[in-house]
Amino acid sequence: MTSNASAGFVSTLATNKDRFRKTLISDQVYDLLRQAIVDGDLGPNERVVESEIARRLGVSQAPVREAVKRLAREGLLMHVPRRGHFVVEISSQDAEYARQVREPLERLAAQLATEHLTDDHLRELDALVERMRAAVAAHDVSRFRDADIEFHTLVSQIAGNPFLARMWEVVEPSLRALRAISDPLFEGDWSAMADEHGRLVELLRAGDAEKAAAAFADHAAGRGPVPDARAKRAPRAAGAAKKPRKAAAKKP
């Protein structure tokens, strides 16, 4: 964990050393490590060395070990026997697999949620949208991501189907790890993305189950109205026809 890519994380450890010295608990270490992963200070395949983190924070290894185990359970770290824990590597194919699973869950959750919504639920959803907007204003992708995940988790709970809620609990850590929710590499308009969640709330509030379900499914599949600039730079598919060049004019 001494590569240039992790220099920002090493700096973060040094900055936080004093505040963790006497009052450290595993939750605080978890928050620190998780933020480093989400923000990219700890990149894909980066090894997380418990002893080094503990040394730099000036604490014992026990709370660090507990935080690392928790991150592994959530799918943000992977354990390699006899080598340790590493930040998960995310492939575009993995993200696509995650979206395929997420889409029907979101569709069903929204459809059922329209039948069980209360004013309290709507207030909670509105508050989460406001948290997203505040995160945008603060340029804090991690906070946006947390609010986004809470938003979709809440909709799955409002749906009133305990099996659906449990299925979401199973896949949510993997979706989090795969950046399938609030991709921090997203290069679109984050403010527009917050507004899009506001639109989803309004569709739930209107009570049209089919429209809400379709909108949530599109959102989960990445077909929503907020474009990602990366899509414009996608590599040409293999075998795609090239634009024909104009024939060079022959000299007389």
mmCIF file with all atom_site columns, N, CA and C in Angstrom, residues 68-140:
data_model
loop_
_atom_site.group_PDB
_atom_site.id
_atom_site.type_symbol
_atom_site.label_atom_id
_atom_site.label_alt_id
_atom_site.label_comp_id
_atom_site.label_asym_id
_atom_site.label_entity_id
_atom_site.label_seq_id
_atom_site.pdbx_PDB_ins_code
_atom_site.Cartn_x
_atom_site.Cartn_y
_atom_site.Cartn_z
_atom_site.occupancy
_atom_site.B_iso_or_equiv
_atom_site.pdbx_formal_charge
_atom_site.auth_seq_id
_atom_site.auth_comp_id
_atom_site.auth_asym_id
_atom_site.auth_atom_id
_atom_site.pdbx_PDB_model_num
ATOM 1   N N  . VAL A 1 68  ? -12.414 -4.044  8.365   1.00 0.00 ? 68  VAL A N  1
ATOM 2   C CA . VAL A 1 68  ? -12.068 -4.717  7.114   1.00 0.00 ? 68  VAL A CA 1
ATOM 3   C C  . VAL A 1 68  ? -13.017 -5.882  6.852   1.00 0.00 ? 68  VAL A C  1
ATOM 4   N N  . LYS A 1 69  ? -13.334 -6.647  7.892   1.00 0.00 ? 69  LYS A N  1
ATOM 5   C CA . LYS A 1 69  ? -14.275 -7.759  7.726   1.00 0.00 ? 69  LYS A CA 1
ATOM 6   C C  . LYS A 1 69  ? -15.647 -7.255  7.291   1.00 0.00 ? 69  LYS A C  1
ATOM 7   N N  . ARG A 1 70  ? -16.054 -6.141  7.851   1.00 0.00 ? 70  ARG A N  1
ATOM 8   C CA . ARG A 1 70  ? -17.357 -5.570  7.504   1.00 0.00 ? 70  ARG A CA 1
ATOM 9   C C  . ARG A 1 70  ? -17.384 -5.134  6.041   1.00 0.00 ? 70  ARG A C  1
ATOM 10  N N  . LEU A 1 71  ? -16.315 -4.522  5.589   1.00 0.00 ? 71  LEU A N  1
ATOM 11  C CA . LEU A 1 71  ? -16.231 -4.098  4.188   1.00 0.00 ? 71  LEU A CA 1
ATOM 12  C C  . LEU A 1 71  ? -16.204 -5.305  3.255   1.00 0.00 ? 71  LEU A C  1
ATOM 13  N N  . ALA A 1 72  ? -15.588 -6.383  3.705   1.00 0.00 ? 72  ALA A N  1
ATOM 14  C CA . ALA A 1 72  ? -15.560 -7.608  2.906   1.00 0.00 ? 72  ALA A CA 1
ATOM 15  C C  . ALA A 1 72  ? -16.954 -8.208  2.795   1.00 0.00 ? 72  ALA A C  1
ATOM 16  N N  . ARG A 1 73  ? -17.711 -8.172  3.900   1.00 0.00 ? 73  ARG A N  1
ATOM 17  C CA . ARG A 1 73  ? -19.081 -8.689  3.864   1.00 0.00 ? 73  ARG A CA 1
ATOM 18  C C  . ARG A 1 73  ? -19.940 -7.883  2.911   1.00 0.00 ? 73  ARG A C  1
ATOM 19  N N  . GLU A 1 74  ? -19.661 -6.602  2.789   1.00 0.00 ? 74  GLU A N  1
ATOM 20  C CA . GLU A 1 74  ? -20.440 -5.736  1.904   1.00 0.00 ? 74  GLU A CA 1
ATOM 21  C C  . GLU A 1 74  ? -19.993 -5.843  0.454   1.00 0.00 ? 74  GLU A C  1
ATOM 22  N N  . GLY A 1 75  ? -18.887 -6.530  0.226   1.00 0.00 ? 75  GLY A N  1
ATOM 23  C CA . GLY A 1 75  ? -18.426 -6.699  -1.147  1.00 0.00 ? 75  GLY A CA 1
ATOM 24  C C  . GLY A 1 75  ? -17.492 -5.626  -1.637  1.00 0.00 ? 75  GLY A C  1
ATOM 25  N N  . LEU A 1 76  ? -17.079 -4.706  -0.763  1.00 0.00 ? 76  LEU A N  1
ATOM 26  C CA . LEU A 1 76  ? -16.150 -3.659  -1.177  1.00 0.00 ? 76  LEU A CA 1
ATOM 27  C C  . LEU A 1 76  ? -14.702 -4.152  -1.150  1.00 0.00 ? 76  LEU A C  1
ATOM 28  N N  . LEU A 1 77  ? -14.430 -5.150  -0.335  1.00 0.00 ? 77  LEU A N  1
ATOM 29  C CA . LEU A 1 77  ? -13.104 -5.770  -0.283  1.00 0.00 ? 77  LEU A CA 1
ATOM 30  C C  . LEU A 1 77  ? -13.271 -7.263  -0.563  1.00 0.00 ? 77  LEU A C  1
ATOM 31  N N  . MET A 1 78  ? -12.232 -7.865  -1.120  1.00 0.00 ? 78  MET A N  1
ATOM 32  C CA . MET A 1 78  ? -12.247 -9.314  -1.310  1.00 0.00 ? 78  MET A CA 1
ATOM 33  C C  . MET A 1 78  ? -11.048 -9.906  -0.575  1.00 0.00 ? 78  MET A C  1
ATOM 34  N N  . HIS A 1 79  ? -11.252 -11.072 -0.006  1.00 0.00 ? 79  HIS A N  1
ATOM 35  C CA . HIS A 1 79  ? -10.184 -11.738 0.741   1.00 0.00 ? 79  HIS A CA 1
ATOM 36  C C  . HIS A 1 79  ? -9.519  -12.794 -0.131  1.00 0.00 ? 79  HIS A C  1
ATOM 37  N N  . VAL A 1 80  ? -8.207  -12.708 -0.224  1.00 0.00 ? 80  VAL A N  1
ATOM 38  C CA . VAL A 1 80  ? -7.417  -13.700 -0.951  1.00 0.00 ? 80  VAL A CA 1
ATOM 39  C C  . VAL A 1 80  ? -6.625  -14.496 0.086   1.00 0.00 ? 80  VAL A C  1
ATOM 40  N N  . PRO A 1 81  ? -6.884  -15.810 0.200   1.00 0.00 ? 81  PRO A N  1
ATOM 41  C CA . PRO A 1 81  ? -6.187  -16.613 1.217   1.00 0.00 ? 81  PRO A CA 1
ATOM 42  C C  . PRO A 1 81  ? -4.676  -16.431 1.171   1.00 0.00 ? 81  PRO A C  1
ATOM 43  N N  . ARG A 1 82  ? -4.102  -16.269 2.334   1.00 0.00 ? 82  ARG A N  1
ATOM 44  C CA . ARG A 1 82  ? -2.653  -16.125 2.549   1.00 0.00 ? 82  ARG A CA 1
ATOM 45  C C  . ARG A 1 82  ? -2.071  -14.847 1.932   1.00 0.00 ? 82  ARG A C  1
ATOM 46  N N  . ARG A 1 83  ? -2.927  -13.981 1.408   1.00 0.00 ? 83  ARG A N  1
ATOM 47  C CA . ARG A 1 83  ? -2.435  -12.724 0.841   1.00 0.00 ? 83  ARG A CA 1
ATOM 48  C C  . ARG A 1 83  ? -3.065  -11.502 1.485   1.00 0.00 ? 83  ARG A C  1
ATOM 49  N N  . GLY A 1 84  ? -4.315  -11.619 1.936   1.00 0.00 ? 84  GLY A N  1
ATOM 50  C CA . GLY A 1 84  ? -4.959  -10.492 2.592   1.00 0.00 ? 84  GLY A CA 1
ATOM 51  C C  . GLY A 1 84  ? -6.187  -9.987  1.860   1.00 0.00 ? 84  GLY A C  1
ATOM 52  N N  . HIS A 1 85  ? -6.568  -8.749  2.161   1.00 0.00 ? 85  HIS A N  1
ATOM 53  C CA . HIS A 1 85  ? -7.754  -8.136  1.574   1.00 0.00 ? 85  HIS A CA 1
ATOM 54  C C  . HIS A 1 85  ? -7.364  -7.115  0.515   1.00 0.00 ? 85  HIS A C  1
ATOM 55  N N  . PHE A 1 86  ? -8.171  -7.081  -0.564  1.00 0.00 ? 86  PHE A N  1
ATOM 56  C CA . PHE A 1 86  ? -7.916  -6.185  -1.675  1.00 0.00 ? 86  PHE A CA 1
ATOM 57  C C  . PHE A 1 86  ? -9.214  -5.488  -2.074  1.00 0.00 ? 86  PHE A C  1
ATOM 58  N N  . VAL A 1 87  ? -9.085  -4.257  -2.564  1.00 0.00 ? 87  VAL A N  1
ATOM 59  C CA . VAL A 1 87  ? -10.251 -3.533  -3.066  1.00 0.00 ? 87  VAL A CA 1
ATOM 60  C C  . VAL A 1 87  ? -10.740 -4.233  -4.328  1.00 0.00 ? 87  VAL A C  1
ATOM 61  N N  . VAL A 1 88  ? -12.042 -4.420  -4.416  1.00 0.00 ? 88  VAL A N  1
ATOM 62  C CA . VAL A 1 88  ? -12.597 -5.146  -5.558  1.00 0.00 ? 88  VAL A CA 1
ATOM 63  C C  . VAL A 1 88  ? -12.352 -4.394  -6.859  1.00 0.00 ? 88  VAL A C  1
ATOM 64  N N  . GLU A 1 89  ? -12.167 -5.147  -7.918  1.00 0.00 ? 89  GLU A N  1
ATOM 65  C CA . GLU A 1 89  ? -12.027 -4.558  -9.245  1.00 0.00 ? 89  GLU A CA 1
ATOM 66  C C  . GLU A 1 89  ? -13.363 -4.673  -9.950  1.00 0.00 ? 89  GLU A C  1
ATOM 67  N N  . ILE A 1 90  ? -13.787 -3.604  -10.565 1.00 0.00 ? 90  ILE A N  1
ATOM 68  C CA . ILE A 1 90  ? -15.105 -3.539  -11.183 1.00 0.00 ? 90  ILE A CA 1
ATOM 69  C C  . ILE A 1 90  ? -14.954 -3.549  -12.694 1.00 0.00 ? 90  ILE A C  1
ATOM 70  N N  . SER A 1 91  ? -15.599 -4.491  -13.339 1.00 0.00 ? 91  SER A N  1
ATOM 71  C CA . SER A 1 91  ? -15.578 -4.529  -14.798 1.00 0.00 ? 91  SER A CA 1
ATOM 72  C C  . SER A 1 91  ? -16.923 -4.048  -15.330 1.00 0.00 ? 91  SER A C  1
ATOM 73  N N  . SER A 1 92  ? -16.920 -3.590  -16.564 1.00 0.00 ? 92  SER A N  1
ATOM 74  C CA . SER A 1 92  ? -18.175 -3.134  -17.173 1.00 0.00 ? 92  SER A CA 1
ATOM 75  C C  . SER A 1 92  ? -19.158 -4.298  -17.294 1.00 0.00 ? 92  SER A C  1
ATOM 76  N N  . GLN A 1 93  ? -18.636 -5.511  -17.492 1.00 0.00 ? 93  GLN A N  1
ATOM 77  C CA . GLN A 1 93  ? -19.518 -6.675  -17.592 1.00 0.00 ? 93  GLN A CA 1
ATOM 78  C C  . GLN A 1 93  ? -20.181 -6.958  -16.254 1.00 0.00 ? 93  GLN A C  1
ATOM 79  N N  . ASP A 1 94  ? -19.402 -6.840  -15.156 1.00 0.00 ? 94  ASP A N  1
ATOM 80  C CA . ASP A 1 94  ? -19.970 -7.039  -13.829 1.00 0.00 ? 94  ASP A CA 1
ATOM 81  C C  . ASP A 1 94  ? -21.085 -6.031  -13.565 1.00 0.00 ? 94  ASP A C  1
ATOM 82  N N  . ALA A 1 95  ? -20.838 -4.780  -13.931 1.00 0.00 ? 95  ALA A N  1
ATOM 83  C CA . ALA A 1 95  ? -21.847 -3.744  -13.724 1.00 0.00 ? 95  ALA A CA 1
ATOM 84  C C  . ALA A 1 95  ? -23.111 -4.050  -14.522 1.00 0.00 ? 95  ALA A C  1
ATOM 85  N N  . GLU A 1 96  ? -22.939 -4.579  -15.734 1.00 0.00 ? 96  GLU A N  1
ATOM 86  C CA . GLU A 1 96  ? -24.095 -4.921  -16.563 1.00 0.00 ? 96  GLU A CA 1
ATOM 87  C C  . GLU A 1 96  ? -24.879 -6.077  -15.939 1.00 0.00 ? 96  GLU A C  1
ATOM 88  N N  . TYR A 1 97  ? -24.179 -7.071  -15.409 1.00 0.00 ? 97  TYR A N  1
ATOM 89  C CA . TYR A 1 97  ? -24.853 -8.178  -14.723 1.00 0.00 ? 97  TYR A CA 1
ATOM 90  C C  . TYR A 1 97  ? -25.666 -7.649  -13.537 1.00 0.00 ? 97  TYR A C  1
ATOM 91  N N  . ALA A 1 98  ? -25.061 -6.717  -12.803 1.00 0.00 ? 98  ALA A N  1
ATOM 92  C CA . ALA A 1 98  ? -25.742 -6.154  -11.633 1.00 0.00 ? 98  ALA A CA 1
ATOM 93  C C  . ALA A 1 98  ? -27.012 -5.423  -12.053 1.00 0.00 ? 98  ALA A C  1
ATOM 94  N N  . ARG A 1 99  ? -26.939 -4.668  -13.138 1.00 0.00 ? 99  ARG A N  1
ATOM 95  C CA . ARG A 1 99  ? -28.120 -3.937  -13.609 1.00 0.00 ? 99  ARG A CA 1
ATOM 96  C C  . ARG A 1 99  ? -29.224 -4.904  -14.038 1.00 0.00 ? 99  ARG A C  1
ATOM 97  N N  . GLN A 1 100 ? -28.842 -6.033  -14.638 1.00 0.00 ? 100 GLN A N  1
ATOM 98  C CA . GLN A 1 100 ? -29.838 -7.011  -15.067 1.00 0.00 ? 100 GLN A CA 1
ATOM 99  C C  . GLN A 1 100 ? -30.625 -7.554  -13.881 1.00 0.00 ? 100 GLN A C  1
ATOM 100 N N  . VAL A 1 101 ? -29.948 -7.711  -12.747 1.00 0.00 ? 101 VAL A N  1
ATOM 101 C CA . VAL A 1 101 ? -30.619 -8.195  -11.548 1.00 0.00 ? 101 VAL A CA 1
ATOM 102 C C  . VAL A 1 101 ? -31.415 -7.075  -10.885 1.00 0.00 ? 101 VAL A C  1
ATOM 103 N N  . ARG A 1 102 ? -30.841 -5.884  -10.890 1.00 0.00 ? 102 ARG A N  1
ATOM 104 C CA . ARG A 1 102 ? -31.475 -4.767  -10.196 1.00 0.00 ? 102 ARG A CA 1
ATOM 105 C C  . ARG A 1 102 ? -32.761 -4.316  -10.883 1.00 0.00 ? 102 ARG A C  1
ATOM 106 N N  . GLU A 1 103 ? -32.807 -4.340  -12.204 1.00 0.00 ? 103 GLU A N  1
ATOM 107 C CA . GLU A 1 103 ? -33.957 -3.785  -12.929 1.00 0.00 ? 103 GLU A CA 1
ATOM 108 C C  . GLU A 1 103 ? -35.289 -4.407  -12.518 1.00 0.00 ? 103 GLU A C  1
ATOM 109 N N  . PRO A 1 104 ? -35.438 -5.742  -12.528 1.00 0.00 ? 104 PRO A N  1
ATOM 110 C CA . PRO A 1 104 ? -36.748 -6.294  -12.131 1.00 0.00 ? 104 PRO A CA 1
ATOM 111 C C  . PRO A 1 104 ? -37.081 -6.047  -10.662 1.00 0.00 ? 104 PRO A C  1
ATOM 112 N N  . LEU A 1 105 ? -36.057 -5.995  -9.801  1.00 0.00 ? 105 LEU A N  1
ATOM 113 C CA . LEU A 1 105 ? -36.310 -5.713  -8.392  1.00 0.00 ? 105 LEU A CA 1
ATOM 114 C C  . LEU A 1 105 ? -36.865 -4.298  -8.223  1.00 0.00 ? 105 LEU A C  1
ATOM 115 N N  . GLU A 1 106 ? -36.253 -3.341  -8.922  1.00 0.00 ? 106 GLU A N  1
ATOM 116 C CA . GLU A 1 106 ? -36.702 -1.942  -8.829  1.00 0.00 ? 106 GLU A CA 1
ATOM 117 C C  . GLU A 1 106 ? -38.105 -1.790  -9.418  1.00 0.00 ? 106 GLU A C  1
ATOM 118 N N  . ARG A 1 107 ? -38.348 -2.479  -10.519 1.00 0.00 ? 107 ARG A N  1
ATOM 119 C CA . ARG A 1 107 ? -39.679 -2.399  -11.154 1.00 0.00 ? 107 ARG A CA 1
ATOM 120 C C  . ARG A 1 107 ? -40.756 -2.873  -10.182 1.00 0.00 ? 107 ARG A C  1
ATOM 121 N N  . LEU A 1 108 ? -40.522 -4.041  -9.573  1.00 0.00 ? 108 LEU A N  1
ATOM 122 C CA . LEU A 1 108 ? -41.512 -4.594  -8.643  1.00 0.00 ? 108 LEU A CA 1
ATOM 123 C C  . LEU A 1 108 ? -41.642 -3.725  -7.402  1.00 0.00 ? 108 LEU A C  1
ATOM 124 N N  . ALA A 1 109 ? -40.520 -3.235  -6.889  1.00 0.00 ? 109 ALA A N  1
ATOM 125 C CA . ALA A 1 109 ? -40.560 -2.401  -5.678  1.00 0.00 ? 109 ALA A CA 1
ATOM 126 C C  . ALA A 1 109 ? -41.410 -1.160  -5.900  1.00 0.00 ? 109 ALA A C  1
ATOM 127 N N  . ALA A 1 110 ? -41.208 -0.489  -7.031  1.00 0.00 ? 110 ALA A N  1
ATOM 128 C CA . ALA A 1 110 ? -41.971 0.726   -7.311  1.00 0.00 ? 110 ALA A CA 1
ATOM 129 C C  . ALA A 1 110 ? -43.452 0.418   -7.498  1.00 0.00 ? 110 ALA A C  1
ATOM 130 N N  . GLN A 1 111 ? -43.741 -0.665  -8.206  1.00 0.00 ? 111 GLN A N  1
ATOM 131 C CA . GLN A 1 111 ? -45.134 -1.041  -8.451  1.00 0.00 ? 111 GLN A CA 1
ATOM 132 C C  . GLN A 1 111 ? -45.873 -1.297  -7.142  1.00 0.00 ? 111 GLN A C  1
ATOM 133 N N  . LEU A 1 112 ? -45.229 -2.044  -6.232  1.00 0.00 ? 112 LEU A N  1
ATOM 134 C CA . LEU A 1 112 ? -45.870 -2.355  -4.957  1.00 0.00 ? 112 LEU A CA 1
ATOM 135 C C  . LEU A 1 112 ? -45.882 -1.155  -4.016  1.00 0.00 ? 112 LEU A C  1
ATOM 136 N N  . ALA A 1 113 ? -44.852 -0.331  -4.096  1.00 0.00 ? 113 ALA A N  1
ATOM 137 C CA . ALA A 1 113 ? -44.752 0.812   -3.183  1.00 0.00 ? 113 ALA A CA 1
ATOM 138 C C  . ALA A 1 113 ? -45.906 1.791   -3.365  1.00 0.00 ? 113 ALA A C  1
ATOM 139 N N  . THR A 1 114 ? -46.402 1.938   -4.593  1.00 0.00 ? 114 THR A N  1
ATOM 140 C CA . THR A 1 114 ? -47.511 2.876   -4.815  1.00 0.00 ? 114 THR A CA 1
ATOM 141 C C  . THR A 1 114 ? -48.751 2.465   -4.022  1.00 0.00 ? 114 THR A C  1
ATOM 142 N N  . GLU A 1 115 ? -48.834 1.187   -3.644  1.00 0.00 ? 115 GLU A N  1
ATOM 143 C CA . GLU A 1 115 ? -50.003 0.704   -2.912  1.00 0.00 ? 115 GLU A CA 1
ATOM 144 C C  . GLU A 1 115 ? -49.846 0.871   -1.402  1.00 0.00 ? 115 GLU A C  1
ATOM 145 N N  . HIS A 1 116 ? -48.621 1.159   -0.935  1.00 0.00 ? 116 HIS A N  1
ATOM 146 C CA . HIS A 1 116 ? -48.370 1.195   0.505   1.00 0.00 ? 116 HIS A CA 1
ATOM 147 C C  . HIS A 1 116 ? -47.814 2.531   0.996   1.00 0.00 ? 116 HIS A C  1
ATOM 148 N N  . LEU A 1 117 ? -47.683 3.495   0.103   1.00 0.00 ? 117 LEU A N  1
ATOM 149 C CA . LEU A 1 117 ? -47.098 4.787   0.465   1.00 0.00 ? 117 LEU A CA 1
ATOM 150 C C  . LEU A 1 117 ? -47.934 5.518   1.515   1.00 0.00 ? 117 LEU A C  1
ATOM 151 N N  . THR A 1 118 ? -47.234 6.110   2.470   1.00 0.00 ? 118 THR A N  1
ATOM 152 C CA . THR A 1 118 ? -47.882 6.984   3.442   1.00 0.00 ? 118 THR A CA 1
ATOM 153 C C  . THR A 1 118 ? -47.240 8.369   3.327   1.00 0.00 ? 118 THR A C  1
ATOM 154 N N  . ASP A 1 119 ? -47.833 9.338   3.975   1.00 0.00 ? 119 ASP A N  1
ATOM 155 C CA . ASP A 1 119 ? -47.251 10.677  3.975   1.00 0.00 ? 119 ASP A CA 1
ATOM 156 C C  . ASP A 1 119 ? -45.866 10.666  4.614   1.00 0.00 ? 119 ASP A C  1
ATOM 157 N N  . ASP A 1 120 ? -45.682 9.844   5.635   1.00 0.00 ? 120 ASP A N  1
ATOM 158 C CA . ASP A 1 120 ? -44.371 9.752   6.274   1.00 0.00 ? 120 ASP A CA 1
ATOM 159 C C  . ASP A 1 120 ? -43.331 9.203   5.309   1.00 0.00 ? 120 ASP A C  1
ATOM 160 N N  . HIS A 1 121 ? -43.714 8.193   4.529   1.00 0.00 ? 121 HIS A N  1
ATOM 161 C CA . HIS A 1 121 ? -42.790 7.646   3.532   1.00 0.00 ? 121 HIS A CA 1
ATOM 162 C C  . HIS A 1 121 ? -42.367 8.719   2.536   1.00 0.00 ? 121 HIS A C  1
ATOM 163 N N  . LEU A 1 122 ? -43.354 9.481   2.073   1.00 0.00 ? 122 LEU A N  1
ATOM 164 C CA . LEU A 1 122 ? -43.060 10.520  1.083   1.00 0.00 ? 122 LEU A CA 1
ATOM 165 C C  . LEU A 1 122 ? -42.133 11.586  1.658   1.00 0.00 ? 122 LEU A C  1
ATOM 166 N N  . ARG A 1 123 ? -42.345 11.924  2.917   1.00 0.00 ? 123 ARG A N  1
ATOM 167 C CA . ARG A 1 123 ? -41.463 12.904  3.553   1.00 0.00 ? 123 ARG A CA 1
ATOM 168 C C  . ARG A 1 123 ? -40.031 12.367  3.633   1.00 0.00 ? 123 ARG A C  1
ATOM 169 N N  . GLU A 1 124 ? -39.901 11.081  3.938   1.00 0.00 ? 124 GLU A N  1
ATOM 170 C CA . GLU A 1 124 ? -38.569 10.475  4.005   1.00 0.00 ? 124 GLU A CA 1
ATOM 171 C C  . GLU A 1 124 ? -37.894 10.483  2.638   1.00 0.00 ? 124 GLU A C  1
ATOM 172 N N  . LEU A 1 125 ? -38.649 10.152  1.606   1.00 0.00 ? 125 LEU A N  1
ATOM 173 C CA . LEU A 1 125 ? -38.083 10.134  0.255   1.00 0.00 ? 125 LEU A CA 1
ATOM 174 C C  . LEU A 1 125 ? -37.696 11.546  -0.189  1.00 0.00 ? 125 LEU A C  1
ATOM 175 N N  . ASP A 1 126 ? -38.565 12.520  0.104   1.00 0.00 ? 126 ASP A N  1
ATOM 176 C CA . ASP A 1 126 ? -38.251 13.910  -0.234  1.00 0.00 ? 126 ASP A CA 1
ATOM 177 C C  . ASP A 1 126 ? -36.971 14.361  0.486   1.00 0.00 ? 126 ASP A C  1
ATOM 178 N N  . ALA A 1 127 ? -36.826 13.953  1.739   1.00 0.00 ? 127 ALA A N  1
ATOM 179 C CA . ALA A 1 127 ? -35.641 14.341  2.510   1.00 0.00 ? 127 ALA A CA 1
ATOM 180 C C  . ALA A 1 127 ? -34.376 13.733  1.912   1.00 0.00 ? 127 ALA A C  1
ATOM 181 N N  . LEU A 1 128 ? -34.475 12.519  1.399   1.00 0.00 ? 128 LEU A N  1
ATOM 182 C CA . LEU A 1 128 ? -33.305 11.887  0.779   1.00 0.00 ? 128 LEU A CA 1
ATOM 183 C C  . LEU A 1 128 ? -32.925 12.596  -0.511  1.00 0.00 ? 128 LEU A C  1
ATOM 184 N N  . VAL A 1 129 ? -33.928 13.047  -1.260  1.00 0.00 ? 129 VAL A N  1
ATOM 185 C CA . VAL A 1 129 ? -33.636 13.819  -2.473  1.00 0.00 ? 129 VAL A CA 1
ATOM 186 C C  . VAL A 1 129 ? -32.925 15.126  -2.111  1.00 0.00 ? 129 VAL A C  1
ATOM 187 N N  . GLU A 1 130 ? -33.375 15.769  -1.038  1.00 0.00 ? 130 GLU A N  1
ATOM 188 C CA . GLU A 1 130 ? -32.715 17.000  -0.595  1.00 0.00 ? 130 GLU A CA 1
ATOM 189 C C  . GLU A 1 130 ? -31.286 16.732  -0.141  1.00 0.00 ? 130 GLU A C  1
ATOM 190 N N  . ARG A 1 131 ? -31.054 15.565  0.466   1.00 0.00 ? 131 ARG A N  1
ATOM 191 C CA . ARG A 1 131 ? -29.691 15.199  0.841   1.00 0.00 ? 131 ARG A CA 1
ATOM 192 C C  . ARG A 1 131 ? -28.815 15.029  -0.395  1.00 0.00 ? 131 ARG A C  1
ATOM 193 N N  . MET A 1 132 ? -29.385 14.485  -1.466  1.00 0.00 ? 132 MET A N  1
ATOM 194 C CA . MET A 1 132 ? -28.630 14.358  -2.717  1.00 0.00 ? 132 MET A CA 1
ATOM 195 C C  . MET A 1 132 ? -28.261 15.734  -3.250  1.00 0.00 ? 132 MET A C  1
ATOM 196 N N  . ARG A 1 133 ? -29.213 16.655  -3.216  1.00 0.00 ? 133 ARG A N  1
ATOM 197 C CA . ARG A 1 133 ? -28.942 18.003  -3.715  1.00 0.00 ? 133 ARG A CA 1
ATOM 198 C C  . ARG A 1 133 ? -27.882 18.703  -2.866  1.00 0.00 ? 133 ARG A C  1
ATOM 199 N N  . ALA A 1 134 ? -27.931 18.490  -1.561  1.00 0.00 ? 134 ALA A N  1
ATOM 200 C CA . ALA A 1 134 ? -26.917 19.080  -0.682  1.00 0.00 ? 134 ALA A CA 1
ATOM 201 C C  . ALA A 1 134 ? -25.549 18.484  -0.973  1.00 0.00 ? 134 ALA A C  1
ATOM 202 N N  . ALA A 1 135 ? -25.520 17.193  -1.268  1.00 0.00 ? 135 ALA A N  1
ATOM 203 C CA . ALA A 1 135 ? -24.248 16.538  -1.599  1.00 0.00 ? 135 ALA A CA 1
ATOM 204 C C  . ALA A 1 135 ? -23.680 17.079  -2.900  1.00 0.00 ? 135 ALA A C  1
ATOM 205 N N  . VAL A 1 136 ? -24.554 17.349  -3.863  1.00 0.00 ? 136 VAL A N  1
ATOM 206 C CA . VAL A 1 136 ? -24.104 17.938  -5.127  1.00 0.00 ? 136 VAL A CA 1
ATOM 207 C C  . VAL A 1 136 ? -23.482 19.308  -4.868  1.00 0.00 ? 136 VAL A C  1
ATOM 208 N N  . ALA A 1 137 ? -24.163 20.114  -4.049  1.00 0.00 ? 137 ALA A N  1
ATOM 209 C CA . ALA A 1 137 ? -23.654 21.455  -3.739  1.00 0.00 ? 137 ALA A CA 1
ATOM 210 C C  . ALA A 1 137 ? -22.303 21.396  -3.034  1.00 0.00 ? 137 ALA A C  1
ATOM 211 N N  . ALA A 1 138 ? -22.094 20.326  -2.252  1.00 0.00 ? 138 ALA A N  1
ATOM 212 C CA . ALA A 1 138 ? -20.838 20.174  -1.512  1.00 0.00 ? 138 ALA A CA 1
ATOM 213 C C  . ALA A 1 138 ? -19.793 19.399  -2.310  1.00 0.00 ? 138 ALA A C  1
ATOM 214 N N  . HIS A 1 139 ? -20.150 18.993  -3.530  1.00 0.00 ? 139 HIS A N  1
ATOM 215 C CA . HIS A 1 139 ? -19.247 18.196  -4.383  1.00 0.00 ? 139 HIS A CA 1
ATOM 216 C C  . HIS A 1 139 ? -18.801 16.928  -3.658  1.00 0.00 ? 139 HIS A C  1
ATOM 217 N N  . ASP A 1 140 ? -19.752 16.279  -2.975  1.00 0.00 ? 140 ASP A N  1
ATOM 218 C CA . ASP A 1 140 ? -19.457 15.096  -2.169  1.00 0.00 ? 140 ASP A CA 1
ATOM 219 C C  . ASP A 1 140 ? -20.162 13.881  -2.774  1.00 0.00 ? 140 ASP A C  1
#
